[in-house]
C-alpha positions as a Markdown table, in Angstrom:
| # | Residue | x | y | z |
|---|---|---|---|---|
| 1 | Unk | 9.6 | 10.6 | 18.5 |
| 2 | Unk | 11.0 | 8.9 | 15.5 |
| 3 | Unk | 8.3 | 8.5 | 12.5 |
| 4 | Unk | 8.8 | 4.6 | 12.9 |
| 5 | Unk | 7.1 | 4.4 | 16.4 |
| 6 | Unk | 4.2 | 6.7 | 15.8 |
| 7 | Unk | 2.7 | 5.1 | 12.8 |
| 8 | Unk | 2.3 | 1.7 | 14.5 |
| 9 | Unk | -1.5 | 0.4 | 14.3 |
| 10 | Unk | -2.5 | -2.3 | 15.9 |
| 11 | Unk | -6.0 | -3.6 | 15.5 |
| 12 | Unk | -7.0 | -6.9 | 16.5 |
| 13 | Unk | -4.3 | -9.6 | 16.2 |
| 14 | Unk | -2.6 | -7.7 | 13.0 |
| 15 | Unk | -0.1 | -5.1 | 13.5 |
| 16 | Unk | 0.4 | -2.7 | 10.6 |
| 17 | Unk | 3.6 | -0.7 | 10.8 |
| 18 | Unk | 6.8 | 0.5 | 8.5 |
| 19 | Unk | 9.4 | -2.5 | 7.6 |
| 20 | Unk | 12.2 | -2.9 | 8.9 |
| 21 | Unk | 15.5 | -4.9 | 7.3 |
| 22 | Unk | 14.0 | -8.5 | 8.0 |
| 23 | Unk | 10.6 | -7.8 | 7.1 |
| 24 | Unk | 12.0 | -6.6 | 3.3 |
| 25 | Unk | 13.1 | -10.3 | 3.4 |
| 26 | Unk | 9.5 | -11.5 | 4.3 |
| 27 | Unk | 8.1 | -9.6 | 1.8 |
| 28 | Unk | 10.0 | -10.8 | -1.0 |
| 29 | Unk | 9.2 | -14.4 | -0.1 |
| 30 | Unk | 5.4 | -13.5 | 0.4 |
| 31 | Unk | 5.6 | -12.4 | -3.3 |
| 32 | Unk | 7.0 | -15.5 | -3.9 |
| 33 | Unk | 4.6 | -17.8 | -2.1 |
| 34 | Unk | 1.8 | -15.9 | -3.6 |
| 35 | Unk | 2.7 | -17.2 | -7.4 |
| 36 | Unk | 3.6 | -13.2 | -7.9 |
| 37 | Unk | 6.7 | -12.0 | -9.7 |
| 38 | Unk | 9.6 | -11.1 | -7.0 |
| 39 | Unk | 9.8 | -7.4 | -7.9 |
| 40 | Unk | 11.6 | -4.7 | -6.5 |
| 41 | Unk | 10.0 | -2.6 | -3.5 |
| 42 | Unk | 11.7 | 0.3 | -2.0 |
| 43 | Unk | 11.0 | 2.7 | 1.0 |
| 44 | Unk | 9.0 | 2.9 | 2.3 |
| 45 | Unk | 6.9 | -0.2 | 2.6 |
| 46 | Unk | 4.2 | -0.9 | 4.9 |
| 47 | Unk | 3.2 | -4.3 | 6.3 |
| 48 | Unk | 0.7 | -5.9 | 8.3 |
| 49 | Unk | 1.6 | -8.7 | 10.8 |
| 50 | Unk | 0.3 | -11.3 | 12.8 |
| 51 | Unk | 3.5 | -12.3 | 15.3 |
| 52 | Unk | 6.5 | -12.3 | 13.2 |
| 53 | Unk | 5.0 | -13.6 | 10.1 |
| 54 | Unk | 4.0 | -11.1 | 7.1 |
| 55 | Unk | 0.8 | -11.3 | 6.1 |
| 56 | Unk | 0.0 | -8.3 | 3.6 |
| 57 | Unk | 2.6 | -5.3 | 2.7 |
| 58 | Unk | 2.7 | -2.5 | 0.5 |
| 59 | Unk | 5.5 | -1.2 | -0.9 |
| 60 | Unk | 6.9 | 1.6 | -3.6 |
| 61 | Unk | 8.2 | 0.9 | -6.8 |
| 62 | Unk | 11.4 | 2.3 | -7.8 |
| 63 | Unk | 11.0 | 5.0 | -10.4 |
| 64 | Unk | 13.0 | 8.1 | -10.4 |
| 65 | Unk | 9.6 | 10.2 | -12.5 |
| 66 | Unk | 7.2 | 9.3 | -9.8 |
| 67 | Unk | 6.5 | 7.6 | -6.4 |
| 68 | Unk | 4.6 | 4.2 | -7.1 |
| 69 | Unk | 2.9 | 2.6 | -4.7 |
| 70 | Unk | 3.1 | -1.2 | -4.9 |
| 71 | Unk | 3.1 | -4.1 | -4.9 |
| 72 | Unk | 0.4 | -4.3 | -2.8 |
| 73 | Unk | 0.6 | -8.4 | -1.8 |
| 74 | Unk | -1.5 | -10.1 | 0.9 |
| 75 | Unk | -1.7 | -13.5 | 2.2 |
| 76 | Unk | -5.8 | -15.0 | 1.4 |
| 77 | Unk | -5.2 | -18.0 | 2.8 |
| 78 | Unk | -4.4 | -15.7 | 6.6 |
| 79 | Unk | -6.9 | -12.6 | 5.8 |
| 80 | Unk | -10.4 | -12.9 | 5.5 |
| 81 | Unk | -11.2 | -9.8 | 4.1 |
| 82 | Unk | -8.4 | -8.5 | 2.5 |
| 83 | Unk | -10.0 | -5.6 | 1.6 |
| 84 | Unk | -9.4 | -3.7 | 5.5 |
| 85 | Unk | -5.9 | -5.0 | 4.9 |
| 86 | Unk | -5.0 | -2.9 | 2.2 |
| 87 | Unk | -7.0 | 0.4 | 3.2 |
| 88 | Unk | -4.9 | -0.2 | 6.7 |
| 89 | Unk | -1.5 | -0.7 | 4.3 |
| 90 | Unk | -3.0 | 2.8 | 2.0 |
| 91 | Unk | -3.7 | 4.6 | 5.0 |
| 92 | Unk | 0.0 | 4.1 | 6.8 |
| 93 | Unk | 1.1 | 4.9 | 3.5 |
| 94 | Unk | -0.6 | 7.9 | 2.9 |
| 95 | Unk | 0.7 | 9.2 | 6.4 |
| 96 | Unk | 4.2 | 8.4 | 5.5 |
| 97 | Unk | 4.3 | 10.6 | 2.4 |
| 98 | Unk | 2.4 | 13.3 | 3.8 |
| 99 | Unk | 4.8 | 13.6 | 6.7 |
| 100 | Unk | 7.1 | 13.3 | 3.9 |
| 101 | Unk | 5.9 | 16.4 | 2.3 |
| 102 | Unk | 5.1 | 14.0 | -0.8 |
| 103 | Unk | 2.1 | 16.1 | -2.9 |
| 104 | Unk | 1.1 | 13.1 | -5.1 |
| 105 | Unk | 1.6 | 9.3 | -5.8 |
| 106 | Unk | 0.4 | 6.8 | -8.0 |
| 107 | Unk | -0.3 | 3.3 | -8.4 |
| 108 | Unk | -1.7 | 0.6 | -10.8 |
| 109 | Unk | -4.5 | -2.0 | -11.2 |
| 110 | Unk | -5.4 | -4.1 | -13.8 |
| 111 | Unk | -7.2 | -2.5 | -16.2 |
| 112 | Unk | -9.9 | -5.7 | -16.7 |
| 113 | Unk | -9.8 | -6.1 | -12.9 |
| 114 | Unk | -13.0 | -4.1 | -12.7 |
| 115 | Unk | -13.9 | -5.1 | -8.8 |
| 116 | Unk | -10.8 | -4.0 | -7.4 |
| 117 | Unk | -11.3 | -0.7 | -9.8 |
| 118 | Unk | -15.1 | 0.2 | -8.2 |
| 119 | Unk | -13.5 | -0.7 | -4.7 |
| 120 | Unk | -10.8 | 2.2 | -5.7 |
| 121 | Unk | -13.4 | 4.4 | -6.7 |
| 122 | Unk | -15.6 | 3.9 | -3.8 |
| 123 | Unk | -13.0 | 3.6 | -1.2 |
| 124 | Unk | -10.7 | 6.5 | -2.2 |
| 125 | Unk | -13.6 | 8.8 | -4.6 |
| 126 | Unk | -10.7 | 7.8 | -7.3 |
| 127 | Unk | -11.2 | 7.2 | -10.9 |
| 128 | Unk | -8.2 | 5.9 | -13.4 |
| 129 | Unk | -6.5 | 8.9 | -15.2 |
| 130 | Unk | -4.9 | 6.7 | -17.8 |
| 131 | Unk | -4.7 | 3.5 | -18.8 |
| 132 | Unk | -1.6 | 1.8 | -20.3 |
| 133 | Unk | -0.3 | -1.7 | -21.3 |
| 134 | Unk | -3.8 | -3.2 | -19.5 |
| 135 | Unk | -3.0 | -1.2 | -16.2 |
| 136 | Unk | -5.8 | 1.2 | -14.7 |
| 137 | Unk | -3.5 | 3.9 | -13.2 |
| 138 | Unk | -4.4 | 6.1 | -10.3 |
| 139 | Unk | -3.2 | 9.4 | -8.8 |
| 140 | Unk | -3.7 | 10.4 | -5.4 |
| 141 | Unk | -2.9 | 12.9 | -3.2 |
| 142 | Unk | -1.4 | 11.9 | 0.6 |
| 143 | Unk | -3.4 | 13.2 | 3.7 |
| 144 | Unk | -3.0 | 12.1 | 7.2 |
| 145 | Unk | -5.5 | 9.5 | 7.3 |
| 146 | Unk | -8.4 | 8.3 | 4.8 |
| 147 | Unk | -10.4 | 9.2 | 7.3 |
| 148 | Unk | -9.7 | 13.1 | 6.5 |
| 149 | Unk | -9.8 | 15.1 | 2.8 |
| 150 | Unk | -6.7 | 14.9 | 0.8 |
| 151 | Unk | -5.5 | 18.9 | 0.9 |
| 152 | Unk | -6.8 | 20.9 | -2.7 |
C-alpha cells in the first residue's frame, strides 16, 4: 500500500492527509488569504480538510542544508482550536520522514512569540537550540506518532 493511503486521518469533519497537485494550489492561496507571505513549500506538505476546502497545512521549506518544516498556516476563522490542527499536521509529518528514514528536522517560531514557544515545549518536550534573526529554532527527531518517543 502506497504511503499516500495509509497516512490519511480523519477525525471529526477534518481530514488530515499528504497534498496532492491541487491542494499545493490551495495552500498557496490560504497563505495568501491569511495576510502571510506566498512562500515556497515543497514535499512533502501535509494538510487538513473540511470537503475540498484547505483549512490548515504544513509544508517543508526548500533548503538543500536541512529539512524545514513550514509554513505551518491554518484558517482561524474555520478552526476553533488551532492548536489540535497543527499537532495533527506535526504528527502526519513526523510519520512521513520517519518512513522516510529522515533522522532530524527543523523548524522556526518567532522568537518573541513566547505562547506558541511553551506550547512547543510542552507539546513536543522541545526547547529552542538557537535563535537567529528573531526566529526560535527547533530540532526534532521523526517517530511514528507523537504519541510514541522519538528513537535516541
Amino acid at each position: 500500500m502506497c504511503i499516500e493511503k495509509r497516512l490519511v486521518v480523519t477525525p471529526g469533519n477534518t481530514e488530515y492527509k499528504l497534498a496532492t497537485t491541487a491542494d499545493y494550489v490551495k495552500c498557496h492561496t490560504l497563505m495568501r488569504d491569511l495576510g502571510e507571505v506566498d512562500a515556497p513549500i515543497r514535499w512533502p506538505t501535509l494538510v487538513a480538510k473540511r470537503g475540498k476546502k484547505v483549512v490548515g497545512f504544513l509544508g517543508t521549506i526548500p533548503s538543500k542544508e536541512a529539512i524545514i518544516a513550514g509554513p505551518l498556516a491554518i484558517d482561524l476563522e474555520e478552526i476553533e482550536n488551532p492548536a489540535f490542527v497543527a499537532l495533527r499536521l506535526f504528527d502526519l509529518y513526523d510519520q512521513i520522514l520517519y518512513t522516510a528514514g529522515i533522522e532530524v528536522y527543523l523548524f522556526t517560531v518567532e522568537a518573541d512569540n513566547k505562547k506558541q514557544i511553551s506550547l512547543i515545549e510542552r507539546a513536543f518536550g522541545l526547547e529552542p537550540y538557537a535563535e537567529q534573526d528573531g526566529m526560535a529554532w527547533f530540532r526534532r527527531t521523526p517517530c511514528r506518532s507523537v504519541d510514541q518517543e522519538p528513537p535516541q
